[in-house]
Short mmCIF file of C-alpha atoms in Angstrom, two decimals:
data_model
loop_
_atom_site.label_atom_id
_atom_site.label_comp_id
_atom_site.label_asym_id
_atom_site.label_seq_id
_atom_site.Cartn_x
_atom_site.Cartn_y
_atom_site.Cartn_z
CA SER A 1 23.42 -15.86 110.45
CA ILE A 2 21.07 -13.44 112.19
CA ASP A 3 17.34 -14.17 112.10
CA ALA A 4 15.51 -10.97 111.05
CA TRP A 5 12.41 -12.07 112.97
CA ASP A 6 14.21 -12.72 116.25
CA ASP A 7 13.52 -9.79 118.59
CA SER A 8 15.36 -11.13 121.64
CA THR A 9 17.82 -8.77 123.24
CA ALA A 10 20.71 -10.97 122.13
CA ALA A 11 19.53 -10.88 118.51
CA LEU A 12 18.93 -7.13 118.59
CA VAL A 13 22.40 -6.47 120.05
CA ALA A 14 23.96 -8.58 117.29
CA ARG A 15 21.78 -7.31 114.41
CA HIS A 16 22.17 -3.62 115.27
CA GLN A 17 25.70 -3.87 116.69
CA VAL A 18 24.52 -2.19 119.88
CA THR A 19 27.29 -0.33 121.67
CA HIS A 20 25.24 1.47 124.38
CA LEU A 21 22.35 0.06 126.39
CA GLN A 22 20.18 1.81 128.96
CA CYS A 23 17.69 -0.07 131.11
CA THR A 24 16.37 -0.50 134.63
CA PRO A 25 18.19 -2.75 137.09
CA SER A 26 15.16 -5.08 136.98
CA LEU A 27 15.54 -5.54 133.23
CA ALA A 28 19.30 -5.95 133.63
CA ALA A 29 18.61 -8.80 136.09
CA MET A 30 16.44 -10.52 133.48
CA LEU A 31 19.14 -10.07 130.85
CA VAL A 32 21.91 -11.59 132.96
CA ALA A 33 19.62 -14.52 133.85
CA ASP A 34 19.25 -15.50 130.16
CA PRO A 35 22.42 -17.13 128.77
CA ALA A 36 22.13 -15.61 125.26
CA ASP A 37 21.33 -12.12 126.56
CA ARG A 38 24.10 -12.41 129.15
CA GLN A 39 26.59 -13.20 126.39
CA ALA A 40 25.27 -10.28 124.30
CA LEU A 41 25.99 -7.87 127.17
CA THR A 42 29.68 -8.69 126.83
CA GLN A 43 29.55 -6.87 123.47
CA VAL A 44 28.09 -3.64 124.88
CA ARG A 45 30.66 -0.87 125.40
CA HIS A 46 28.58 1.26 127.79
CA MET A 47 25.64 0.15 129.93
CA LEU A 48 23.58 2.66 131.88
CA VAL A 49 21.07 1.59 134.52
CA GLY A 50 18.53 3.74 136.32
CA GLY A 51 14.90 4.27 137.12
CA GLU A 52 15.15 2.33 140.37
CA ALA A 53 17.79 1.50 142.96
CA LEU A 54 20.64 -0.69 141.72
CA PRO A 55 21.07 -3.60 144.15
CA THR A 56 24.68 -4.12 145.23
CA ALA A 57 24.73 -7.75 144.08
CA MET A 58 23.46 -6.78 140.61
CA GLY A 59 26.04 -3.98 140.46
CA ARG A 60 28.79 -6.49 141.24
CA GLU A 61 27.53 -9.01 138.70
CA LEU A 62 27.22 -6.45 135.93
CA ARG A 63 30.61 -4.86 136.67
CA ASP A 64 32.23 -8.30 136.46
CA LEU A 65 30.40 -9.07 133.18
CA LEU A 66 30.62 -5.82 131.24
CA PRO A 67 33.79 -5.08 129.28
CA GLY A 68 33.40 -1.30 129.15
CA ARG A 69 31.74 1.58 130.97
CA PHE A 70 29.00 0.96 133.51
CA THR A 71 27.00 3.91 134.83
CA ASN A 72 24.37 4.15 137.54
CA MET A 73 21.93 6.98 136.77
CA TYR A 74 19.54 8.77 139.12
CA GLY A 75 16.87 11.33 138.43
CA PRO A 76 13.15 11.78 138.74
CA THR A 77 10.94 12.79 135.82
CA GLU A 78 10.49 16.21 137.44
CA THR A 79 14.15 16.96 136.72
CA THR A 80 14.19 15.89 133.07
CA ILE A 81 14.97 12.27 133.92
CA TRP A 82 18.70 12.07 134.78
CA SER A 83 20.22 14.39 137.38
CA LEU A 84 23.16 12.45 138.85
CA SER A 85 25.43 9.70 137.61
CA HIS A 86 28.05 7.39 139.06
CA GLU A 87 30.62 5.45 137.06
CA ILE A 88 31.00 1.95 138.49
CA ASN A 89 34.65 1.17 137.88
CA LEU A 90 35.00 -1.56 140.51
CA PRO A 91 32.45 -4.09 141.78
CA PRO A 92 30.56 -2.29 144.58
CA SER A 93 30.89 -3.64 148.11
CA GLY A 94 28.11 -1.55 149.64
CA ALA A 95 25.18 0.54 148.50
CA VAL A 96 25.78 1.80 144.96
CA PRO A 97 26.12 5.60 144.96
CA ILE A 98 23.80 7.70 142.81
CA GLY A 99 26.76 9.89 142.00
CA ARG A 100 27.47 13.49 141.24
CA PRO A 101 25.24 16.03 139.50
CA LEU A 102 25.22 16.31 135.73
CA ALA A 103 26.08 19.61 134.03
CA ASN A 104 23.76 22.51 134.88
CA THR A 105 22.36 20.59 137.86
CA GLN A 106 22.75 21.43 141.54
CA VAL A 107 21.97 19.04 144.38
CA HIS A 108 21.47 19.77 148.06
CA VAL A 109 20.83 17.52 151.03
CA LEU A 110 18.54 19.41 153.38
CA ASP A 111 16.94 18.79 156.77
CA ALA A 112 13.22 19.11 157.56
CA ASN A 113 13.67 22.90 157.93
CA GLY A 114 15.24 23.22 154.48
CA LEU A 115 18.75 23.76 155.81
CA PRO A 116 21.86 21.95 154.53
CA VAL A 117 22.98 18.95 156.57
CA PRO A 118 26.67 18.18 157.24
CA VAL A 119 28.56 15.61 155.18
CA GLY A 120 27.54 12.10 156.23
CA VAL A 121 24.19 13.15 157.73
CA TRP A 122 20.97 11.87 156.16
CA GLY A 123 18.55 14.39 154.67
CA GLU A 124 16.18 14.92 151.76
CA LEU A 125 17.66 15.29 148.29
CA HIS A 126 16.73 18.54 146.54
CA ILE A 127 17.63 19.16 142.89
CA GLY A 128 17.97 22.48 141.11
CA GLY A 129 19.17 23.64 137.75
CA ASP A 130 18.20 23.88 134.12
CA GLY A 131 16.42 20.52 134.00
CA VAL A 132 13.90 21.17 136.80
CA ALA A 133 10.31 21.29 135.59
CA ARG A 134 8.06 24.26 136.32
CA GLY A 135 5.64 22.10 138.26
CA TYR A 136 2.72 19.75 137.82
CA HIS A 137 0.12 20.70 135.22
CA GLY A 138 -3.12 21.64 136.94
CA ARG A 139 -1.83 20.62 140.39
CA ASP A 140 -0.90 23.87 142.07
CA GLU A 141 -0.97 22.47 145.61
CA LEU A 142 1.39 19.60 144.78
CA THR A 143 3.62 21.97 142.80
CA ALA A 144 3.92 24.28 145.83
CA GLU A 145 4.78 21.28 148.04
CA ARG A 146 7.48 19.73 145.82
CA PHE A 147 8.96 22.70 143.90
CA VAL A 148 10.33 24.87 146.66
CA ASN A 149 12.36 28.02 147.22
CA ARG A 150 15.01 27.71 149.91
CA PRO A 151 16.90 30.69 151.37
CA GLY A 152 20.16 31.25 149.50
CA LEU A 153 19.42 28.47 147.00
CA SER A 154 17.73 28.37 143.64
CA ARG A 155 14.27 26.95 143.07
CA LEU A 156 14.53 23.25 143.88
CA TYR A 157 12.61 20.04 143.40
CA ALA A 158 12.20 18.22 146.74
CA THR A 159 12.54 14.56 145.72
CA GLY A 160 11.38 12.93 148.93
CA ASP A 161 14.42 10.63 148.70
CA VAL A 162 16.61 10.34 151.78
CA VAL A 163 20.34 10.47 151.00
CA ARG A 164 23.67 11.52 152.45
CA ILE A 165 26.81 12.98 150.98
CA HIS A 166 29.96 10.92 151.42
CA PRO A 167 33.21 12.72 152.27
CA ASP A 168 34.53 11.98 148.77
#
């Protein structure tokens, strides 16, 4: 029997037959720490985490626990929330990748001069495409700093995040 007044994650998953769950890695850590919520996660067919970096250990624990799809999502608000995704098919052994760009999204890793860096070299992540905002309302100076035009590239959002592209 399901208690209609119980609003725990475990009860909500059971009552609403939740098949997909999206949350931050911090919330996921709280869910796996609670025995009832942990058990409820074994009923979820697709879990998506994002909003902050996914620690490797949490990625391993969730991959071992979840029966279905497990996706790491990346994207700042300035690019309509999600811009890249990475399917976690095996327990990660190192840093969890943020993935590949979603449809109608372009990503570039650029140096301090706004030029592309070679594969494997660290640089700043820039995101372009249909989801990029026009800028910050009433903040022209910040808009000019973060929403940039780079030679040969579309208008991009400079995330400030330092990343590198793996050979694969």
